[in-house]
Coordinates of C-alpha atoms in Angstrom, one line a residue:
X1 CA 34.7 144.3 -2.2
X2 CA 34.3 144.4 -5.5
X3 CA 34.5 142.1 -8.4
X4 CA 38.7 143.1 -9.2
X5 CA 39.6 143.0 -5.4
X6 CA 38.3 140.2 -5.5
X7 CA 39.8 137.9 -8.4
X8 CA 43.4 140.0 -7.6
X9 CA 42.7 138.1 -3.6
X10 CA 42.1 134.3 -5.6
X11 CA 45.1 135.0 -7.9
X12 CA 47.0 136.0 -5.0
X13 CA 45.9 132.4 -3.1
X14 CA 46.7 130.1 -6.8
X15 CA 50.3 130.9 -5.9
X16 CA 51.0 130.6 -2.4
X17 CA 50.9 126.4 -0.8
X18 CA 47.8 125.0 1.1
X19 CA 47.6 122.7 3.4
X20 CA 50.7 123.4 6.8
X21 CA 54.1 122.9 8.3
X22 CA 54.3 119.1 10.8
X23 CA 57.4 118.4 12.2
X24 CA 59.7 115.0 12.2
X25 CA 62.3 113.3 14.6
X26 CA 65.2 111.8 12.7
X27 CA 67.7 110.5 14.2
X28 CA 67.2 113.1 16.8
X29 CA 67.6 116.1 15.0
X30 CA 63.8 117.7 13.9
X31 CA 63.1 118.2 10.3
X32 CA 60.2 120.6 9.4
X33 CA 57.9 119.5 6.9
X34 CA 54.8 120.9 3.9
X35 CA 51.7 118.5 3.7
X36 CA 49.4 118.9 2.0
X37 CA 46.3 117.6 0.1
X38 CA 46.0 117.0 -3.2
X39 CA 44.3 114.2 -5.9
X40 CA 42.0 112.5 -2.5
X41 CA 45.8 112.0 -0.8
X42 CA 47.0 113.0 1.9
X43 CA 51.3 113.8 0.8
X44 CA 54.9 116.2 2.1
X45 CA 58.6 117.0 1.5
X46 CA 60.3 118.1 3.1
X47 CA 61.1 121.6 3.8
X48 CA 65.2 123.3 4.3
X49 CA 65.8 125.0 6.8
X50 CA 66.7 128.9 5.2
X51 CA 62.9 128.0 3.3
X52 CA 61.0 127.1 6.7
X53 CA 60.2 131.2 7.3
X54 CA 59.4 132.6 4.2
X55 CA 57.3 129.4 3.9
X56 CA 55.3 129.8 7.1
X57 CA 54.8 132.8 6.0
X58 CA 53.4 131.5 2.2
X59 CA 50.7 129.5 4.7
X60 CA 49.8 132.2 7.1
X61 CA 49.0 135.2 4.2
X62 CA 46.9 132.5 2.2
X63 CA 44.7 131.3 5.6
X64 CA 44.5 135.4 5.9
X65 CA 43.3 135.6 2.2
X66 CA 40.6 132.6 2.9
X67 CA 39.0 133.7 5.9
X68 CA 38.7 137.5 4.1
X69 CA 36.7 136.2 1.2
X70 CA 35.4 133.8 3.9
X71 CA 33.2 136.7 4.6
X72 CA 32.0 138.2 2.1
X73 CA 28.2 137.3 1.1
X74 CA 28.7 135.5 -2.5
X75 CA 25.9 136.9 -4.1
X76 CA 27.1 140.1 -4.7
X77 CA 30.4 138.6 -6.4
X78 CA 29.8 138.5 -10.1
X79 CA 32.4 134.8 -10.8
X80 CA 34.3 135.6 -13.1
X81 CA 37.6 133.1 -12.6
X82 CA 40.8 135.2 -12.6
X83 CA 44.6 134.4 -15.0
X84 CA 45.9 131.6 -13.8
X85 CA 49.9 132.8 -13.0
X86 CA 52.6 130.4 -13.8
X87 CA 54.8 130.1 -11.0
X88 CA 57.3 128.6 -13.0
X89 CA 59.0 129.4 -16.6
X90 CA 56.8 128.7 -19.4
X91 CA 57.4 129.0 -22.6
X92 CA 53.6 128.1 -25.2
X93 CA 52.7 129.4 -28.4
X94 CA 55.0 132.0 -29.7
X95 CA 57.2 132.8 -27.1
X96 CA 58.0 129.1 -27.5
X97 CA 58.7 129.4 -32.1
X98 CA 61.0 132.3 -31.0
X99 CA 62.5 130.2 -28.2
X100 CA 64.2 127.2 -31.0
X101 CA 64.4 128.5 -34.1
X102 CA 67.8 129.8 -33.8
X103 CA 68.7 126.2 -34.1
X104 CA 67.0 124.7 -36.7
X105 CA 70.4 124.1 -38.6
X106 CA 72.4 123.0 -35.6
X107 CA 73.3 119.4 -35.9
X108 CA 71.7 117.7 -34.0
X109 CA 73.6 114.6 -31.4
X110 CA 73.3 111.4 -31.6
X111 CA 70.5 110.2 -29.5
X112 CA 68.0 112.9 -31.2
X113 CA 66.9 109.6 -32.1
X114 CA 66.6 108.6 -29.1
X115 CA 64.1 111.4 -27.6
X116 CA 62.5 111.4 -31.5
X117 CA 61.7 108.2 -30.8
X118 CA 59.9 108.5 -27.1
X119 CA 57.7 111.7 -28.3
X120 CA 56.2 110.4 -30.9
X121 CA 55.8 106.5 -30.1
X122 CA 53.1 104.7 -28.1
X123 CA 55.2 104.5 -24.7
X124 CA 53.1 106.3 -22.0
X125 CA 53.4 105.3 -18.5
X126 CA 57.7 106.7 -18.3
X127 CA 58.9 110.0 -19.3
X128 CA 62.3 110.5 -21.1
X129 CA 65.6 111.3 -18.8
X130 CA 67.8 113.5 -19.8
X131 CA 70.7 114.2 -18.6
X132 CA 74.7 115.4 -18.4
X133 CA 77.0 117.5 -17.7
X134 CA 76.5 121.4 -18.0
X135 CA 77.4 122.2 -22.2
X136 CA 76.5 119.2 -23.2
X137 CA 73.4 120.3 -25.5
X138 CA 70.4 118.5 -23.2
X139 CA 68.8 121.9 -24.1
X140 CA 70.3 122.7 -27.8
X141 CA 67.9 118.9 -28.4
X142 CA 64.8 119.3 -27.1
X143 CA 64.4 122.8 -29.1
X144 CA 65.9 120.6 -32.3
X145 CA 62.5 118.4 -31.5
X146 CA 60.4 120.9 -30.6
X147 CA 61.0 122.6 -33.6
X148 CA 60.5 119.8 -36.1
X149 CA 57.4 118.7 -35.2
X150 CA 54.1 120.4 -36.7
X151 CA 52.6 123.3 -36.0
X152 CA 49.5 121.5 -34.4
X153 CA 52.1 118.9 -32.2
X154 CA 54.0 122.6 -31.3
X155 CA 50.9 124.2 -30.4
X156 CA 50.3 121.4 -27.5
X157 CA 53.6 121.7 -26.6
X158 CA 55.6 123.3 -23.5
X159 CA 59.0 124.1 -22.2
X160 CA 59.3 125.5 -18.6
X161 CA 61.9 126.1 -17.4
X162 CA 63.3 125.3 -13.5
X163 CA 64.1 128.1 -11.2
X164 CA 65.2 128.5 -8.0
X165 CA 63.7 128.1 -5.3
X166 CA 60.7 126.2 -7.3
X167 CA 59.7 123.2 -5.3
X168 CA 57.8 119.9 -7.3
X169 CA 54.2 122.0 -6.0
X170 CA 54.9 125.1 -7.9
X171 CA 55.6 122.4 -11.0
X172 CA 52.8 120.6 -10.1
X173 CA 50.1 123.6 -9.8
X174 CA 50.9 124.3 -13.2
X175 CA 50.9 121.5 -15.0
X176 CA 47.6 120.7 -13.9
X177 CA 46.7 123.7 -15.5
X178 CA 48.6 122.3 -18.5
X179 CA 46.7 119.4 -18.4
X180 CA 43.6 121.1 -18.9
X181 CA 43.7 123.2 -21.0
X182 CA 45.2 119.8 -23.1
X183 CA 48.8 120.3 -23.3
X184 CA 50.7 116.8 -23.9
X185 CA 54.6 117.9 -24.5
X186 CA 56.1 119.0 -21.6
X187 CA 60.1 119.4 -20.8
X188 CA 61.8 120.4 -18.0
X189 CA 64.6 122.0 -18.2
X190 CA 67.2 121.5 -14.9
X191 CA 64.0 119.8 -13.3
X192 CA 66.5 118.7 -10.2
X193 CA 67.2 122.9 -9.6
X194 CA 63.9 121.4 -7.0
X195 CA 65.3 120.5 -3.7
X196 CA 62.5 118.3 -3.3
X197 CA 62.7 116.6 -6.9
X198 CA 64.9 113.3 -5.5
X199 CA 61.7 112.0 -3.0
X200 CA 58.8 113.1 -5.1
X201 CA 60.1 112.8 -9.1
X202 CA 57.3 109.8 -9.3
X203 CA 54.5 112.5 -9.5
X204 CA 56.1 112.7 -13.2
X205 CA 55.1 109.5 -14.5
X206 CA 52.2 108.3 -12.5
X207 CA 50.2 111.7 -12.5
X208 CA 50.7 113.3 -14.9
X209 CA 52.0 110.3 -18.2
X210 CA 50.4 107.5 -17.5
X211 CA 47.1 110.5 -18.1
X212 CA 48.3 110.4 -21.5
X213 CA 51.1 113.1 -21.2
X214 CA 54.8 113.0 -22.7
X215 CA 56.9 114.4 -20.1
X216 CA 61.3 114.5 -21.2
X217 CA 63.8 115.8 -17.9
X218 CA 66.5 117.4 -18.1
X219 CA 69.2 118.4 -15.8
X220 CA 72.8 118.7 -15.2
X221 CA 72.4 117.0 -11.8
X222 CA 73.8 113.5 -13.3
X223 CA 73.7 112.4 -9.3
X224 CA 70.2 113.0 -8.9
X225 CA 68.7 111.4 -12.1
X226 CA 70.5 108.6 -10.9
X227 CA 69.7 108.4 -7.8
X228 CA 65.7 108.9 -8.6
X229 CA 65.9 106.6 -11.2
X230 CA 66.6 103.6 -8.5
X231 CA 64.0 104.6 -6.3
X232 CA 61.2 106.7 -7.2
X233 CA 61.3 107.0 -11.2
X234 CA 62.2 102.9 -11.2
X235 CA 60.6 101.3 -14.2
X236 CA 59.7 104.4 -15.3
X237 CA 61.9 106.4 -17.0
X238 CA 64.0 105.6 -20.1
X239 CA 67.4 107.8 -19.8
X240 CA 69.7 109.5 -22.6
X241 CA 73.2 110.5 -21.6
X242 CA 75.0 113.3 -23.2
X243 CA 78.4 113.4 -20.8
X244 CA 79.9 112.2 -23.5
X245 CA 80.7 112.9 -27.0
X246 CA 83.0 111.0 -28.8
X247 CA 85.2 112.4 -31.8
X248 CA 82.8 111.3 -34.7
X249 CA 80.3 113.6 -32.9
X250 CA 82.6 116.8 -32.8
X251 CA 83.5 116.5 -36.3
X252 CA 79.5 115.5 -37.5
X253 CA 77.8 117.9 -35.4
X254 CA 80.4 120.9 -34.4
X255 CA 81.8 120.6 -38.2
X256 CA 85.5 121.0 -36.2
X257 CA 88.1 117.9 -37.6
X258 CA 91.2 116.5 -36.0
X259 CA 92.8 114.1 -32.8
X260 CA 94.5 117.1 -31.8
X261 CA 91.6 119.6 -31.9
X262 CA 89.1 116.9 -30.5
X263 CA 92.4 116.7 -27.5
X264 CA 92.8 120.3 -26.7
X265 CA 89.5 121.3 -26.4
X266 CA 86.4 117.6 -26.5
X267 CA 84.0 116.7 -24.6
X268 CA 81.5 119.0 -24.5
X269 CA 79.4 121.7 -27.2
X270 CA 81.1 124.7 -26.8
X271 CA 84.1 124.9 -29.6
X272 CA 82.5 128.0 -31.9
X273 CA 82.4 126.5 -34.9
X274 CA 80.2 125.8 -37.5
X275 CA 78.0 124.7 -34.7
X276 CA 76.3 125.7 -30.7
X277 CA 78.4 128.8 -29.1
X278 CA 81.4 130.1 -29.5
X279 CA 83.1 130.3 -26.9
X280 CA 85.6 126.6 -26.0
X281 CA 85.0 126.3 -22.5
X282 CA 88.3 124.3 -21.7
X283 CA 90.5 127.5 -24.0
X284 CA 92.3 127.7 -21.4
X285 CA 93.2 127.1 -17.2
X286 CA 90.4 129.7 -15.4
X287 CA 88.1 128.8 -17.5
X288 CA 88.5 125.2 -17.6
X289 CA 88.6 125.5 -13.6
X290 CA 85.3 126.4 -13.5
X291 CA 83.3 125.0 -15.5
X292 CA 84.9 121.8 -13.4
X293 CA 83.7 123.4 -10.2
X294 CA 80.2 124.1 -11.5
X295 CA 79.5 121.2 -13.7
X296 CA 81.4 118.4 -11.3
X297 CA 81.4 119.3 -7.8
X298 CA 77.9 121.5 -7.8
X299 CA 76.9 118.7 -8.8
X300 CA 78.0 116.0 -6.7
X301 CA 77.1 118.0 -3.8
X302 CA 74.0 119.0 -4.8
X303 CA 72.8 115.5 -5.0
X304 CA 73.4 114.0 -2.2
X305 CA 72.9 117.0 -0.2
X306 CA 69.3 117.0 -1.5
X307 CA 69.1 112.7 -1.4
X308 CA 68.3 110.3 1.3
X309 CA 67.3 113.3 4.1
X310 CA 71.7 114.2 3.1
X311 CA 71.8 110.6 4.7
X312 CA 74.6 109.5 1.8
X313 CA 77.1 111.9 2.9
X314 CA 79.2 108.6 4.0
X315 CA 82.3 109.3 4.3
X316 CA 82.0 113.2 3.0
X317 CA 80.3 114.1 5.1
X318 CA 83.2 115.2 7.6
X319 CA 84.1 117.2 4.0
X320 CA 80.8 118.6 3.5
X321 CA 80.3 120.1 6.8
X322 CA 83.7 122.2 6.9
X323 CA 81.9 123.1 4.2
X324 CA 84.8 121.6 1.8
X325 CA 83.2 119.5 -0.4
X326 CA 84.1 120.7 -3.6
X327 CA 87.4 122.3 -3.0
X328 CA 88.4 118.5 -2.7
X329 CA 86.7 117.4 -5.4
X330 CA 88.1 119.4 -7.4
X331 CA 92.0 118.6 -5.6
X332 CA 90.8 115.2 -6.4
X333 CA 89.9 115.6 -10.8
X334 CA 93.2 118.1 -11.2
X335 CA 95.4 115.5 -8.8
X336 CA 94.3 112.7 -11.8
X337 CA 95.3 115.0 -14.3
X338 CA 98.2 115.9 -12.4
X339 CA 99.5 112.6 -11.8
X340 CA 98.8 112.0 -15.6
X341 CA 101.3 114.0 -16.3
X342 CA 103.8 112.5 -14.2
X343 CA 102.8 109.7 -16.2
X344 CA 103.8 111.2 -19.0
X345 CA 106.8 112.4 -17.6
X346 CA 108.7 108.9 -16.7
X347 CA 107.4 107.0 -19.7
X348 CA 108.6 109.1 -22.1
X349 CA 111.6 110.9 -21.6
X350 CA 114.1 108.3 -22.1
X351 CA 117.7 109.3 -23.4
X352 CA 117.2 107.6 -26.7
X353 CA 114.0 109.7 -27.3
X354 CA 114.5 113.3 -27.1
X355 CA 114.6 114.5 -30.2
X356 CA 111.7 117.0 -31.7
X357 CA 110.3 117.0 -35.0
X358 CA 111.5 120.7 -36.9
X359 CA 107.9 120.0 -38.1
X360 CA 106.9 120.6 -34.7
X361 CA 108.4 123.9 -34.4
X362 CA 107.7 127.1 -35.6
X363 CA 110.6 128.1 -38.8
X364 CA 111.7 131.0 -37.1
X365 CA 113.1 129.1 -34.6
X366 CA 116.6 127.5 -33.6
X367 CA 117.0 123.7 -35.4
X368 CA 115.8 121.8 -32.3
X369 CA 118.4 118.9 -32.4
X370 CA 121.0 122.1 -32.1
X371 CA 118.0 123.4 -28.7
X372 CA 117.8 119.7 -26.9
X373 CA 121.9 119.3 -27.4
X374 CA 122.7 121.3 -25.2
X375 CA 119.5 121.0 -22.6
X376 CA 120.0 117.9 -20.4
X377 CA 116.7 117.1 -21.2
X378 CA 116.5 113.8 -18.5
X379 CA 117.2 117.0 -15.6
X380 CA 114.8 118.5 -16.7
X381 CA 112.3 115.6 -16.5
X382 CA 113.3 114.7 -13.4
X383 CA 113.3 119.2 -12.1
X384 CA 109.7 118.8 -13.4
X385 CA 109.0 116.1 -11.3
X386 CA 110.3 116.8 -8.2
X387 CA 108.5 120.8 -8.7
X388 CA 105.2 118.9 -9.1
X389 CA 105.5 116.6 -5.6
X390 CA 105.9 120.2 -4.1
X391 CA 103.0 122.0 -5.9
X392 CA 100.9 119.5 -5.2
X393 CA 101.5 119.2 -1.2
X394 CA 102.0 123.3 -1.1
X395 CA 98.0 123.2 -2.1
X396 CA 96.6 120.3 -0.3
X397 CA 94.7 123.5 1.8
X398 CA 92.6 120.1 2.3
X399 CA 93.1 117.3 3.9
X400 CA 91.9 114.1 1.5
X401 CA 92.0 110.8 3.2
X402 CA 92.2 107.7 0.8
X403 CA 88.6 106.7 1.4
X404 CA 87.2 110.5 0.3
X405 CA 89.1 109.4 -2.8
X406 CA 87.4 106.4 -4.1
X407 CA 84.4 107.8 -3.3
X408 CA 84.4 110.8 -4.9
X409 CA 86.3 108.9 -7.9
X410 CA 83.5 106.2 -7.4
X411 CA 81.1 110.0 -8.2
X412 CA 83.5 110.1 -11.1
X413 CA 82.2 107.4 -13.4
X414 CA 79.1 107.3 -12.1
X415 CA 78.8 111.2 -13.8
X416 CA 80.5 109.3 -17.1
X417 CA 83.9 111.4 -16.7
X418 CA 85.8 109.1 -16.0
X419 CA 86.5 105.9 -16.8
X420 CA 89.3 102.8 -15.7
X421 CA 91.8 101.0 -18.9
X422 CA 93.3 98.5 -18.4
X423 CA 96.9 96.8 -18.1
X424 CA 97.8 93.0 -18.3
X425 CA 100.6 91.2 -18.2
X426 CA 102.1 88.5 -20.3
X427 CA 104.8 87.4 -17.2
X428 CA 101.5 87.9 -14.6
X429 CA 98.0 86.2 -15.7
X430 CA 96.4 87.6 -12.9
X431 CA 98.0 90.7 -12.5
X432 CA 96.2 93.6 -13.3
X433 CA 96.5 97.3 -13.4
X434 CA 94.4 100.3 -14.6
X435 CA 94.5 103.7 -15.5
X436 CA 92.1 106.8 -15.5
X437 CA 90.8 107.9 -18.4
X438 CA 88.6 110.7 -18.9
X439 CA 86.0 110.8 -21.2
X440 CA 86.7 114.9 -21.9
X441 CA 89.9 115.3 -23.1
X442 CA 89.8 118.8 -23.2
X443 CA 89.6 119.4 -19.2
X444 CA 92.5 116.8 -18.9
X445 CA 95.1 118.7 -21.6
X446 CA 93.9 122.4 -20.3
X447 CA 95.0 121.3 -16.8
X448 CA 98.4 119.6 -18.0
X449 CA 99.3 122.3 -20.7
X450 CA 99.5 124.5 -17.3
X451 CA 101.2 123.2 -14.6
X452 CA 103.4 122.0 -17.9
X453 CA 103.7 126.4 -18.8
X454 CA 103.6 127.4 -15.1
X455 CA 106.6 125.1 -14.4
X456 CA 108.8 126.3 -17.3
X457 CA 108.9 129.6 -15.5
X458 CA 110.9 128.1 -11.8
X459 CA 113.1 130.0 -11.1
X460 CA 115.1 127.2 -11.7
X461 CA 115.1 126.8 -15.0
X462 CA 116.3 130.7 -15.1
X463 CA 119.5 129.9 -17.7
X464 CA 117.6 128.0 -20.4
X465 CA 116.6 130.6 -23.0
X466 CA 113.3 131.2 -23.9
X467 CA 113.7 129.7 -27.5
X468 CA 115.0 126.6 -25.2
X469 CA 111.8 125.9 -23.0
X470 CA 109.4 126.5 -26.3
X471 CA 111.0 123.5 -26.8
X472 CA 110.9 121.5 -23.8
X473 CA 107.5 123.2 -23.0
X474 CA 105.9 121.7 -26.9
X475 CA 107.6 118.5 -26.1
X476 CA 106.3 117.3 -23.1
X477 CA 103.2 119.1 -25.1
X478 CA 103.8 116.7 -27.6
X479 CA 104.1 113.3 -25.1
X480 CA 100.9 114.8 -23.9
X481 CA 98.6 114.6 -27.1
X482 CA 100.4 111.2 -27.6
X483 CA 99.5 108.9 -24.4
X484 CA 96.0 111.4 -24.4
X485 CA 95.0 109.7 -27.9
X486 CA 95.7 105.9 -26.6
X487 CA 93.2 107.2 -24.1
X488 CA 90.7 108.7 -26.7
X489 CA 91.6 105.2 -29.0
X490 CA 91.8 103.2 -25.7
X491 CA 87.8 104.4 -24.1
X492 CA 85.7 105.2 -28.0
X493 CA 87.0 101.9 -28.4
X494 CA 86.0 99.7 -25.4
X495 CA 82.6 102.2 -25.0
X496 CA 81.4 100.8 -29.3
X497 CA 83.3 97.1 -28.3
X498 CA 81.2 95.9 -25.8
X499 CA 81.0 92.5 -26.8
X500 CA 84.8 92.3 -26.0
X501 CA 87.4 92.8 -24.2
X502 CA 89.8 95.8 -24.7
X503 CA 92.7 96.8 -23.4
X504 CA 96.5 97.2 -23.3
X505 CA 99.2 94.4 -22.7
X506 CA 102.7 94.7 -20.8
X507 CA 105.6 92.4 -22.1
X508 CA 108.7 92.0 -20.5
X509 CA 110.2 94.0 -23.0
X510 CA 107.5 96.6 -25.3
X511 CA 104.5 96.6 -25.3
X512 CA 100.8 95.8 -27.2
X513 CA 98.7 99.9 -26.5
X514 CA 95.6 98.3 -26.9
X515 CA 94.4 94.1 -27.4
X516 CA 91.3 93.9 -28.9
X517 CA 90.2 90.3 -28.2
X518 CA 87.1 88.6 -29.1
X519 CA 86.0 86.0 -26.6
X520 CA 83.9 84.3 -28.5
X521 CA 85.1 84.3 -31.7
X522 CA 89.1 82.8 -30.3
X523 CA 90.6 86.0 -31.6
X524 CA 92.1 88.9 -31.6
X525 CA 93.7 92.0 -32.8
X526 CA 96.7 94.2 -32.1
X527 CA 97.5 97.7 -32.2
X528 CA 99.6 100.4 -31.9
X529 CA 98.9 103.9 -31.3
X530 CA 101.3 106.3 -32.5
X531 CA 101.2 110.2 -32.3
X532 CA 102.7 110.4 -36.0
X533 CA 102.0 111.4 -39.0
X534 CA 104.8 109.2 -40.5
X535 CA 105.1 105.4 -41.6
X536 CA 108.2 104.4 -39.9
X537 CA 109.0 100.7 -40.4
X538 CA 110.9 101.2 -36.1
X539 CA 107.0 101.7 -35.4
X540 CA 106.4 98.2 -35.7
X541 CA 108.8 96.2 -34.5
X542 CA 106.5 94.6 -31.7
X543 CA 103.7 93.8 -34.3
X544 CA 105.6 91.3 -36.0
X545 CA 107.4 90.3 -32.9
X546 CA 106.6 85.9 -33.1
X547 CA 107.6 86.1 -29.3
X548 CA 105.1 88.1 -28.9
X549 CA 102.7 87.2 -31.6
X550 CA 102.8 83.4 -30.5
X551 CA 102.4 84.5 -26.4
X552 CA 99.3 86.7 -27.6
X553 CA 98.0 83.8 -29.5
X554 CA 98.1 81.7 -27.0
X555 CA 96.3 83.6 -24.2
X556 CA 94.1 85.0 -26.6
X557 CA 93.2 83.2 -29.5
X558 CA 93.9 83.9 -33.2
X559 CA 95.5 87.6 -34.0
X560 CA 93.4 88.1 -37.0
X561 CA 95.0 91.6 -37.8
X562 CA 98.2 93.5 -37.2
X563 CA 97.4 97.6 -36.7
X564 CA 99.0 100.5 -36.0
X565 CA 96.5 104.0 -35.3
X566 CA 98.6 107.4 -36.7
X567 CA 97.7 111.2 -37.9
X568 CA 98.5 109.6 -41.5
X569 CA 97.1 108.5 -44.4
X570 CA 96.1 105.1 -44.8
X571 CA 98.5 101.9 -45.8
X572 CA 99.6 98.5 -45.6
X573 CA 103.7 98.5 -44.4
X574 CA 105.3 95.5 -43.7
X575 CA 102.0 92.6 -43.5
X576 CA 100.8 96.0 -41.3
X577 CA 97.1 98.4 -41.3
X578 CA 98.5 102.1 -40.8
X579 CA 95.1 104.1 -39.9
X580 CA 94.5 107.2 -40.1
X581 CA 92.5 107.7 -36.1
X582 CA 90.0 110.1 -36.9
X583 CA 88.4 107.5 -39.8
X584 CA 89.1 104.7 -37.3
X585 CA 86.9 106.5 -34.8
X586 CA 84.2 107.9 -36.9
X587 CA 83.7 103.7 -37.9
X588 CA 83.1 102.8 -33.8
X589 CA 78.8 103.0 -33.8

């Protein structure tokens, strides 16, 4: 055997798993486990059924090669160290520099500083987890951090991209080699693609971070990280979630200004502008549905599949076993947005509120008042609601029980995709209701817009001209934007002012769109939220109602401010402060 042949065999052995396969019975079902020894300790991980045949052949091949070189007389072999072949996609040196250079001038998200402090700080024995839904800037943050390093620090850095079918054993071998060769800053992207990540993530903190490496893990499988943080990495990780992108970051990072742009496209770092990706994820119904399916539905299913030996599906197991779970999750998300659309139709189309501002329609159209004078808008509203209910029922290819909806909603909350906005009733202290807000407004608007435009093409509206249908559609979409602006303001205020209670307050007649109550200071602020650019005295009527204010102060303390948040300029009217919505949202921390 020549030296070259010997080196090739050694190199191939390095790529093959050591150890062997054993079997265990759990709840009457037999599972295959891969066992090997590492640093004097016995380790194991479960092998998926689809991996078993390939894994068995690899172990047999390793034994065959080991026997081959065992029988070769060592004095004939001139020992030479083979070139190490990485098992994962690894970027170091010049390759890493080329990878990070394109983001040099991109603006940074606010969580960049937390990542920076971890990498440059003195904290060891912990890993840093950067997680969130797709297209929220995780990989970009890592590239920006590496680009900002000096040459010496970057020479000790490595970016590892995990691909399907890789295991912790593959990553472990690469990290051991990198550690031996002086690499200290390790960034592992899409680490949750490892099927055994949840079960064995302690490897990163207990072995490599404990020995002085800085380990940053990122990925789109948010639930997988949360399961891991609760078990394998409990008290051994720092976490930063990128899913929620508030308005101020949308404007500051993407360079795009305006609440209506945020309503239409907000939620990802994927709107063309000065920075980041050129494509707008939520620009079309098709791209929105694809995002919901890949970033949310498959995210949840992947996490549940790889957690506790598939033992955490709870009531969703039946849907999973029928291969209908991702469809059910997609359906629940769309149902929420359909119900939201129905609520807007019910709430806003009343007989005394049926005019469209001429400024909201193109100048070449008919006078909008003339259009609506010819239309029974209440009937249009009821027809749309009826069509929506029929469509929702017809599209239910998967039977979803209430318990399924409840558990799916729990996971959507954990992903930071949804949050509840509370409504309180002045007449009944114990009565509280909630409505669901989406942290990615572009997703909600895209599905609502597509739905309304589709319904308006129904034959029941065939007697309406194109101009009339467009006028009604624009009116409905304007109302949807108004309701979404309310939810955005409420959600961002709730997240920002953690020491306060933020809610809507309902009276027998009328409401305050937002109340911010500070229990410690025994004071509150009351707000109306209007998707308007004009100051109108009628907008202040509830805020100036003496009885409403008296009742509010009795329950929530002294009113220290009365505000209307709208799209116009900041000003005063009748003792009420008008706040520009973009300025208000940028002022929240």
